[in-house]
Each structure stands twice: as C-alpha cells, then as structure tokens.
PDB file of C-alpha atoms in Angstrom:
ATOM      1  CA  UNK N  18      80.164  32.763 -99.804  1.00  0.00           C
ATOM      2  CA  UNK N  19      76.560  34.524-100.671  1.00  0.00           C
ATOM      3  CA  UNK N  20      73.708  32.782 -99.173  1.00  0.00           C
ATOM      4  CA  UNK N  21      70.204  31.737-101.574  1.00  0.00           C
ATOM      5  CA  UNK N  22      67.920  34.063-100.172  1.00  0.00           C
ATOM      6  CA  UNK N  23      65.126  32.357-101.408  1.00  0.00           C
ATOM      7  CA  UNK N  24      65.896  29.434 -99.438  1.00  0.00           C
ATOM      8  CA  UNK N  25      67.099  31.380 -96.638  1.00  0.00           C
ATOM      9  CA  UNK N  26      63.196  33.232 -96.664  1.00  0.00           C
ATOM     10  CA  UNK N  27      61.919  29.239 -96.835  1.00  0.00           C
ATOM     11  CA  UNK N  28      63.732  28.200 -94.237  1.00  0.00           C
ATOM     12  CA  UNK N  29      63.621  31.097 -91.601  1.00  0.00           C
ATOM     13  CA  UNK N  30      60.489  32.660 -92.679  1.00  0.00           C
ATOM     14  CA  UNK N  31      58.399  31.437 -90.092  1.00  0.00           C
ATOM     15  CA  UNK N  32      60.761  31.854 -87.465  1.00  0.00           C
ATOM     16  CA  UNK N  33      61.234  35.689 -88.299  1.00  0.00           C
ATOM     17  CA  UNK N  34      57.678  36.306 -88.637  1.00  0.00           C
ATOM     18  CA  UNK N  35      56.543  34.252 -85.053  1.00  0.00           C
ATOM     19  CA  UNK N  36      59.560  36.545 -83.628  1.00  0.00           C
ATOM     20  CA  UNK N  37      57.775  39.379 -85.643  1.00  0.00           C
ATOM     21  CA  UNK N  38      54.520  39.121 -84.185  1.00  0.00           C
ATOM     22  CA  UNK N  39      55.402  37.926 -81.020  1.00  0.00           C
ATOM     23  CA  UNK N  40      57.279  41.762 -80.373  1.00  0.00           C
ATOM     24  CA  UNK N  41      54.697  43.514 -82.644  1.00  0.00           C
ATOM     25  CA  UNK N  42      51.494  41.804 -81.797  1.00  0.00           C
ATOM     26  CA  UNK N  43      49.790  42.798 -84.944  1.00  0.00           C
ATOM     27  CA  UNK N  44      49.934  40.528 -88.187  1.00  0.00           C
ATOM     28  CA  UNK N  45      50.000  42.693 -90.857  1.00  0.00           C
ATOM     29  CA  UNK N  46      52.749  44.389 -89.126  1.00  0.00           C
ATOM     30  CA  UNK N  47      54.493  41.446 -88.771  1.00  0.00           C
ATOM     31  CA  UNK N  48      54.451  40.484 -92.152  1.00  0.00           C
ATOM     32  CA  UNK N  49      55.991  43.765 -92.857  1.00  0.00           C
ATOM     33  CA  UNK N  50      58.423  43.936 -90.644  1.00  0.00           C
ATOM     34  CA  UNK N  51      59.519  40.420 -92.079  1.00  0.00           C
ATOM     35  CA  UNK N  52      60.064  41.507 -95.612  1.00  0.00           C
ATOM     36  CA  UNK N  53      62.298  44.142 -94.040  1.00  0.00           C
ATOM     37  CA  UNK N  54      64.191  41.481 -92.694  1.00  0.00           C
ATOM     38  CA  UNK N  55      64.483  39.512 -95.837  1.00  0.00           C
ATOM     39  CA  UNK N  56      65.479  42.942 -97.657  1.00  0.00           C
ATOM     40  CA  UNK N  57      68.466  43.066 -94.581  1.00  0.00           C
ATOM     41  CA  UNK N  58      69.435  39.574 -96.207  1.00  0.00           C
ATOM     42  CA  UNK N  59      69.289  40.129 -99.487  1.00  0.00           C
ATOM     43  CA  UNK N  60      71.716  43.851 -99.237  1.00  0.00           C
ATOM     44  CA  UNK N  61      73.974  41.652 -97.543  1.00  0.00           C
ATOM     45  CA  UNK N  62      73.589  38.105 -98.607  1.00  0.00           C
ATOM     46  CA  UNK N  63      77.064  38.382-100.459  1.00  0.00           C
ATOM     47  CA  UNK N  64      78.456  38.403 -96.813  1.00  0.00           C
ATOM     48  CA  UNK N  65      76.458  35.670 -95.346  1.00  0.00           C
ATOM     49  CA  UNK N  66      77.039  32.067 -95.249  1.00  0.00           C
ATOM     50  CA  UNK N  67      74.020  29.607 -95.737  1.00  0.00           C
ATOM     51  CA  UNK N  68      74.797  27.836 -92.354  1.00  0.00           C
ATOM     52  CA  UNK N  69      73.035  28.226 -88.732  1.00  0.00           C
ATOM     53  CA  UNK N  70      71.891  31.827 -89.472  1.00  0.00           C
ATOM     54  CA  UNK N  71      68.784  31.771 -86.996  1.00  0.00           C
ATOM     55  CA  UNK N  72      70.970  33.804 -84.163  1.00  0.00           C
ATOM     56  CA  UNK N  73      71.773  36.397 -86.870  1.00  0.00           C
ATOM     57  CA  UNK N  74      68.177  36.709 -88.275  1.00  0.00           C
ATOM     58  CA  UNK N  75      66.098  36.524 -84.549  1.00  0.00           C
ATOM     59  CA  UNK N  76      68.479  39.820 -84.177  1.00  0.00           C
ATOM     60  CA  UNK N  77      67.705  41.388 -86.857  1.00  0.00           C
ATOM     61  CA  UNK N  78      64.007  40.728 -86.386  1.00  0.00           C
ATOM     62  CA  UNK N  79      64.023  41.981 -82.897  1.00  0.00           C
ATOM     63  CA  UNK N  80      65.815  45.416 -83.755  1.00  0.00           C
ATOM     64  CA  UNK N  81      63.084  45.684 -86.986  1.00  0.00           C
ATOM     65  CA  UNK N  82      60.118  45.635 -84.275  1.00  0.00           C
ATOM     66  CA  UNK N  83      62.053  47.385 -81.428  1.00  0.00           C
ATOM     67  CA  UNK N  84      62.582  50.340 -84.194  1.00  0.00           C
ATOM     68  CA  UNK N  85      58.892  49.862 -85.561  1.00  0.00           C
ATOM     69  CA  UNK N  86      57.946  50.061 -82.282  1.00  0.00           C
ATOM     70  CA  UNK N  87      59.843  53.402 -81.403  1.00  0.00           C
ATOM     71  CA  UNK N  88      58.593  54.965 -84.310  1.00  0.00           C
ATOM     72  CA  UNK N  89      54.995  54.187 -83.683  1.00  0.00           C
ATOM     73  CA  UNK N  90      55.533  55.254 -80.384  1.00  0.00           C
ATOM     74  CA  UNK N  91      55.921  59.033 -80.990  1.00  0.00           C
ATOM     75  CA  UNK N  92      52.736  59.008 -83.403  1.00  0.00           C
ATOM     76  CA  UNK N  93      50.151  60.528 -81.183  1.00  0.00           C
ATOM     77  CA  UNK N  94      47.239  58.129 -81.862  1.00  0.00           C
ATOM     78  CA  UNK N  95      49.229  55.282 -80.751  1.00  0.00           C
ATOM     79  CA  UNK N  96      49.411  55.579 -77.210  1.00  0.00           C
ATOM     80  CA  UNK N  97      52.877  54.527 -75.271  1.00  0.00           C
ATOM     81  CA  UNK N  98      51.372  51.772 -72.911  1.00  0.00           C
ATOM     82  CA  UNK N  99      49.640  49.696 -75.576  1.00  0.00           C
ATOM     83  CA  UNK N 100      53.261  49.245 -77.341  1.00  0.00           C
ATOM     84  CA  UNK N 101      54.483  48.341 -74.160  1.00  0.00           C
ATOM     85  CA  UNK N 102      52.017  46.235 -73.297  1.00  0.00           C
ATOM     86  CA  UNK N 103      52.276  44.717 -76.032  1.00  0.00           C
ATOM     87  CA  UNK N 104      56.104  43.650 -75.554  1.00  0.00           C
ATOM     88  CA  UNK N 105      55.451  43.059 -71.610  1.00  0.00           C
ATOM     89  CA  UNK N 106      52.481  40.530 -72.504  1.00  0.00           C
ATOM     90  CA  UNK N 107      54.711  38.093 -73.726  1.00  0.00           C
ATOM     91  CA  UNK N 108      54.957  35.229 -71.671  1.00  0.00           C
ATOM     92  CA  UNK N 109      56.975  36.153 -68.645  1.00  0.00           C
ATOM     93  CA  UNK N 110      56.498  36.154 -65.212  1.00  0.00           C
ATOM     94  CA  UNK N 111      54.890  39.179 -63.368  1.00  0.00           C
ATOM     95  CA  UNK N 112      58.118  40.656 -61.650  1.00  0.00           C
ATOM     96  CA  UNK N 113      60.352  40.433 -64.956  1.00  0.00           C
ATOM     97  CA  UNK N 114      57.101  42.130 -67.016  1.00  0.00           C
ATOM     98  CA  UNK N 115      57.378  45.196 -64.449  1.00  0.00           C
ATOM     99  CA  UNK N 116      60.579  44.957 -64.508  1.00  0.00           C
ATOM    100  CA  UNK N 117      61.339  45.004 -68.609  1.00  0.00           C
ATOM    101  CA  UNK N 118      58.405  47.808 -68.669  1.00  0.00           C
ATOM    102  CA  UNK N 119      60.685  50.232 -67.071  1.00  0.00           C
ATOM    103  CA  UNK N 120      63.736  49.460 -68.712  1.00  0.00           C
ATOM    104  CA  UNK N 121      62.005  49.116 -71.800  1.00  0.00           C
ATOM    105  CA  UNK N 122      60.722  52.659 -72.239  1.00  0.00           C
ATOM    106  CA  UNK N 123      64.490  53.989 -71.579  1.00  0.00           C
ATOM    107  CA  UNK N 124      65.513  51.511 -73.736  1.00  0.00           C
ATOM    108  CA  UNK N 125      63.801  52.894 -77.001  1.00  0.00           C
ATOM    109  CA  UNK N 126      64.990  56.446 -76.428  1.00  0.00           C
ATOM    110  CA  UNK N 127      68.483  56.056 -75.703  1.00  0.00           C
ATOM    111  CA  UNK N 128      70.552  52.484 -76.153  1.00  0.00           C
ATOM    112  CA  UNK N 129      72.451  51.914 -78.480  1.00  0.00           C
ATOM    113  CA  UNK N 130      71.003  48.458 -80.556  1.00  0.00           C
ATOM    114  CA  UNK N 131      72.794  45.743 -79.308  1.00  0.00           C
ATOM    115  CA  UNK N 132      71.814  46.704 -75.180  1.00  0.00           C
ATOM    116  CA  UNK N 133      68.397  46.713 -76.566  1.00  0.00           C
ATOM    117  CA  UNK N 134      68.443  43.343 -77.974  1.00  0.00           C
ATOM    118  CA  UNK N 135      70.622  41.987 -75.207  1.00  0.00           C
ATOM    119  CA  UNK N 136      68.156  43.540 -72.673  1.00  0.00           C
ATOM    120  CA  UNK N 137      64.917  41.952 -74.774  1.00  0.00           C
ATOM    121  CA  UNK N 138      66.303  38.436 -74.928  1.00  0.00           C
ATOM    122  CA  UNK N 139      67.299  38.629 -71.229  1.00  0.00           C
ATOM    123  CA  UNK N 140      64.340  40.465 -69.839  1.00  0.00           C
ATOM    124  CA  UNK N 141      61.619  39.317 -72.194  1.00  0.00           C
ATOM    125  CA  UNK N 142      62.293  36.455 -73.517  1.00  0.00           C
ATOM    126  CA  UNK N 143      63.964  34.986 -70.494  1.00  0.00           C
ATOM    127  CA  UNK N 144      67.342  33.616 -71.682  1.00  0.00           C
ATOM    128  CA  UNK N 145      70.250  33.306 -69.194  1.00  0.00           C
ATOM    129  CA  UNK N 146      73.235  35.250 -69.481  1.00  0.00           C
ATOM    130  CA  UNK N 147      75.327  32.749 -70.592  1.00  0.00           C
ATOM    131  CA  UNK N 148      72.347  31.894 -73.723  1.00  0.00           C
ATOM    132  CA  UNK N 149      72.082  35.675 -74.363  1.00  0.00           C
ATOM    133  CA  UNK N 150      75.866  35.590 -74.499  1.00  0.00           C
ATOM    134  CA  UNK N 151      75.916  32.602 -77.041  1.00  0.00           C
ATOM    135  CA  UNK N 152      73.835  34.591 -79.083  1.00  0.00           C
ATOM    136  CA  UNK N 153      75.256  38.060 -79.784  1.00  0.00           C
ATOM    137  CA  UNK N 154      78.780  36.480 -79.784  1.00  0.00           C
ATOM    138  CA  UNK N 155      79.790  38.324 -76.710  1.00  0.00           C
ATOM    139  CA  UNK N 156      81.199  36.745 -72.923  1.00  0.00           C
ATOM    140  CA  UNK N 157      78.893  36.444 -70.421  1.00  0.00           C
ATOM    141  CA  UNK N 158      80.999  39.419 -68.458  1.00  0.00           C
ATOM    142  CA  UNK N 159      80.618  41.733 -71.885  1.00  0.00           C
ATOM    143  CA  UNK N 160      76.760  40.972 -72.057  1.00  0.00           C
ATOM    144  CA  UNK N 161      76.409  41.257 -67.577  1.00  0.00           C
ATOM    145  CA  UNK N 162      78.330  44.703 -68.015  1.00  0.00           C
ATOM    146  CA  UNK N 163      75.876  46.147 -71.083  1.00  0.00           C
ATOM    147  CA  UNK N 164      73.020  45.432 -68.462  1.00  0.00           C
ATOM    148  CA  UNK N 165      74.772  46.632 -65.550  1.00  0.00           C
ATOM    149  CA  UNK N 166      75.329  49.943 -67.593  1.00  0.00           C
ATOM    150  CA  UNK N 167      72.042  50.146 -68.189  1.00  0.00           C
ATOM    151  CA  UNK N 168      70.823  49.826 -64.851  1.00  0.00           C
ATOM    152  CA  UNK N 169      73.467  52.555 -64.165  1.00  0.00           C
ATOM    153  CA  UNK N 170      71.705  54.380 -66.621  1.00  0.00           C
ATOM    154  CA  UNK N 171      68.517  54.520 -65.517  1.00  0.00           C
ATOM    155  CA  UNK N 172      69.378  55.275 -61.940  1.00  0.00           C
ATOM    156  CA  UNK N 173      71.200  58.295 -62.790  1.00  0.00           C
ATOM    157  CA  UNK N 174      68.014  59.106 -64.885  1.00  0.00           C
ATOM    158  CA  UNK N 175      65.298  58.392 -62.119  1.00  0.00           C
ATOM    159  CA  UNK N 176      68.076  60.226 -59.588  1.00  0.00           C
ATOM    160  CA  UNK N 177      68.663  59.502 -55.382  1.00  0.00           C
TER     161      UNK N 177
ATOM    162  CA  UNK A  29      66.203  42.050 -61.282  1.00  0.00           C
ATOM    163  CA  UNK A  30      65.166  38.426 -61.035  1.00  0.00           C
ATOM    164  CA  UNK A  31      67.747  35.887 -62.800  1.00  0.00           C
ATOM    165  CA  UNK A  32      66.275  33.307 -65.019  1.00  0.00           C
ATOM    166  CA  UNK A  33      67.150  30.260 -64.188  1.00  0.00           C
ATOM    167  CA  UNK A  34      66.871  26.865 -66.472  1.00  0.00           C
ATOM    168  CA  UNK A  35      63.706  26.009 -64.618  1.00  0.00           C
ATOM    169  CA  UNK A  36      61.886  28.204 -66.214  1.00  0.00           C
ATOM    170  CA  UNK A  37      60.281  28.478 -69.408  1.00  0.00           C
ATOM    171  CA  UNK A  38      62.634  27.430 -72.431  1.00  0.00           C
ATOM    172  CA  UNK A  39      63.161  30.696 -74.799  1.00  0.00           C
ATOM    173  CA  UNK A  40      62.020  30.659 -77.900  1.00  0.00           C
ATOM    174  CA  UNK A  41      64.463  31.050 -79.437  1.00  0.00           C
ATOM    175  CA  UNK A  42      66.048  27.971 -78.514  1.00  0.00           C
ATOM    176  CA  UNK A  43      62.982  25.812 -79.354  1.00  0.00           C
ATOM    177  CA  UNK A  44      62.956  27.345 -82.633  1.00  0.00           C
ATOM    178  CA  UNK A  45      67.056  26.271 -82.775  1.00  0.00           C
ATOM    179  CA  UNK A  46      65.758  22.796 -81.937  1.00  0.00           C
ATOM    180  CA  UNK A  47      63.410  22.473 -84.595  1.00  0.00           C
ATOM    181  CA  UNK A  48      65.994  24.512 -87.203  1.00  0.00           C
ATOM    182  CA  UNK A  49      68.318  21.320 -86.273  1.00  0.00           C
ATOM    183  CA  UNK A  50      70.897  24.181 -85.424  1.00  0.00           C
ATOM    184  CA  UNK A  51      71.348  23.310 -81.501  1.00  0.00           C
ATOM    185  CA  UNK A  52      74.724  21.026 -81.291  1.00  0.00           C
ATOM    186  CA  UNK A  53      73.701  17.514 -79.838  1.00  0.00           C
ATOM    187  CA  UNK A  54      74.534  18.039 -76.280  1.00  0.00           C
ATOM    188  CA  UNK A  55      72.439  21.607 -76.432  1.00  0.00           C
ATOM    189  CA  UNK A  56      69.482  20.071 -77.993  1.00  0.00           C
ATOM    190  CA  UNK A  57      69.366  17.215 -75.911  1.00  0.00           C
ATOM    191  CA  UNK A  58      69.524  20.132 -72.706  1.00  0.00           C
ATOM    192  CA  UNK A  59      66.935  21.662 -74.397  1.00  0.00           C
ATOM    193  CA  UNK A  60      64.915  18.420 -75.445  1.00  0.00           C
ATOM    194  CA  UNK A  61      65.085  17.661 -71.889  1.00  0.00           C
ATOM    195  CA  UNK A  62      64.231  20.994 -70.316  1.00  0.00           C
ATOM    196  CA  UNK A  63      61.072  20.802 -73.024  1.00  0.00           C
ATOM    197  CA  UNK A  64      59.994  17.289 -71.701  1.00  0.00           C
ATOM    198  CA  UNK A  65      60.193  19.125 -68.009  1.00  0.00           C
ATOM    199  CA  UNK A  66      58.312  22.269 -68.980  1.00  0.00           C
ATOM    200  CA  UNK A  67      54.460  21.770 -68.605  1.00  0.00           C
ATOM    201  CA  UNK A  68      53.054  22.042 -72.703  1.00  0.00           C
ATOM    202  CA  UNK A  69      57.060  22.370 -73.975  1.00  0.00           C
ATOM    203  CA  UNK A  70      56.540  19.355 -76.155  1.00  0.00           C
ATOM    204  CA  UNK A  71      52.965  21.122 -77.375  1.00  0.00           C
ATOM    205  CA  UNK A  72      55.258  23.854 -77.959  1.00  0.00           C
ATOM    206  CA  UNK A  73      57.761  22.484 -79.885  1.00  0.00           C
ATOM    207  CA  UNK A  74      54.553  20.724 -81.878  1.00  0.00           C
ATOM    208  CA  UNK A  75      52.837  23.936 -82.513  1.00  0.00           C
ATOM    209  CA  UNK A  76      55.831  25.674 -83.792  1.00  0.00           C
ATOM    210  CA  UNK A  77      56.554  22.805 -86.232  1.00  0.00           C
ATOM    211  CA  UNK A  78      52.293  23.025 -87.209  1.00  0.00           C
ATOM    212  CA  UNK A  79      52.933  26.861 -87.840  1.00  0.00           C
ATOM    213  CA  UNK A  80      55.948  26.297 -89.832  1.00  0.00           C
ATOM    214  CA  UNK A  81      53.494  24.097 -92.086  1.00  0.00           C
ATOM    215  CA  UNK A  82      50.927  26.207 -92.230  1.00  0.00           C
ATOM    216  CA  UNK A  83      53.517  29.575 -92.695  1.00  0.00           C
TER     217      UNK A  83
END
C-alpha cells in the first residue's frame, strides 16, 4: 500500500532534519539533504507502508549526509578534519570519538552503505548491538560480523 | 573498541521512537526509564517535542 507523503514529510520531517543536521552540522545543508530524503519517499512511496517508518527514514537520512559528506570531502576548500569533526562532535564519549574518527575516514572511501550506517549508529550514535540490529533488520551476529570485517579491514590497511 | 552499554546516553534515535509513539510498550517504558536515569533525558525528550513544534 503507497504511503501519503505529505503526511509522511509532517510527521517525520523534524526527525529527518535533527538527524540531518546533527551528521551535517550546517542548516542549510540540512534542509537539503532532507528534501532528498523526502524525494527517496516519494520515488518509492508506492512500496512503503504508512506505519512505523522512522527506522527506514533515520537510514536513509544518515546515508544522504554520509554521501554529502564524502562528496564535500574531495572538494579542496573543504578540508577533511572539519567534516570529521563535525561527525565526531556529536555527543559521545572521548574514546568512541577517536575511535569512530579512524574508522570513519575508511569508512567513506570504501564500505559498502549498510557497514557505514551500521558503523555510525554503533560508533556515533552509541546504540548497542542488539538496537543497531533492531534497526537494519539484521541479527546481532550479522551486524557484530559487518564490524568485525571492518576492523579486519582496516588492519590489513594500516598493516603489522 | 569500547561497548556501549545501557548506562549510557539513550540514542537518539530511540528518543525520537518514543516521542513518534513507535517504541512497543515494554521498549518505551525501557527507554522512558533509562530517560528518567540519564541526567537532562527528560529535557531531552522535552526539547525534541519543542523542536518538533517549532519545525
């Protein structure tokens, strides 16, 4: 059953756009970045059902900014460590900020969507395993295995 | 990599769930509760409702 989109963009539109500016730091951007999630809605609205969509659309509104926020990072006058900052000052504690830092700046360049937004809601917004889990609609092991690849992943990258 | 544990501070996302009226009753009473233990959760949960108002 298609969803109303307008009451869909009533209904979630502040969420997405706190979510928005929360990863992008930057109003106008957030704004933005919200219509593009609306405009994700709307192309598939035929295949969404009005009912408990906040999972689907915080998703969606994290992969917008983590894709905004890749592109802006290989313009030259926005320098890499203000975008990251920018995620990292979120409010987490120091040790998980370091932490996400590193694995953030990997995580732009080379995982695939879903580690990326499994690794944000873990790393940055501080969600349990079994909460990131309940989210993406995956088991606790799938989502603990994504982020032990990753690790994998960067070890082999920053080598013995 | 430090685990997060329920002590901590409640995601947003799950404060947002609460006020969305999307958490099932036993998850937004854990989350209610973890809120009431938080120091400012219930200021949270009042400034996100304030900013859906003024969104």
């Amino acid at each position: 059953m298609a969803i109303d989109a307008e009451s869909c963009y009533r209904r979630y539109g502040p969420m997405v756009l706190r979510r928005c500016r929360a990863l992008l730091g930057d109003e106008e951007r957030a704004v933005d970045a919200m219509q593009d999630v609306f405009v994700q809605v709307l192309v598939h609205r035929e295949r969404l059902e009005d009912k408990g969509l906040s999972s689907l659309l915080y998703r969606i509104a994290t992969n917008v900014c983590l894709n905004r926020l890749r592109s802006r990072r290989r313009r030259p006058e926005d320098p890499d460590a203000e975008l990251l900052n920018r995620i990292a000052s979120m409010d987490v504690d120091t040790d998980r900020r370091a932490d996400a830092r590193t694995l953030l700046t990997r995580l732009f360049v080379r995982q695939q969507e879903s580690t990326r937004t499994i690794a944000v809601m873990h790393l940055l917004d501080g969600m349990t395993l079994e909460e990131v889990a309940h989210e993406v609609g995956m088991s606790v092991s799938g989502v603990r295995k994504r982020l032990r690849g990753l690790r994998a992943q960067l070890q082999a990258m920053e080598g013995p | 990599m430090k685990e997060p544990t329920h002590t901590e501070r409640v995601p947003q996302l799950l404060v947002e769930q609460l006020a969305l009226g999307e958490l099932d009753p036993e998850r937004a009473r854990d989350v209610t509760a973890r809120l009431a233990a938080e120091p400012g959760g219930e200021a949270r949960l009042a400034a996100l409702r304030a900013d859906d108002d003024a969104i």
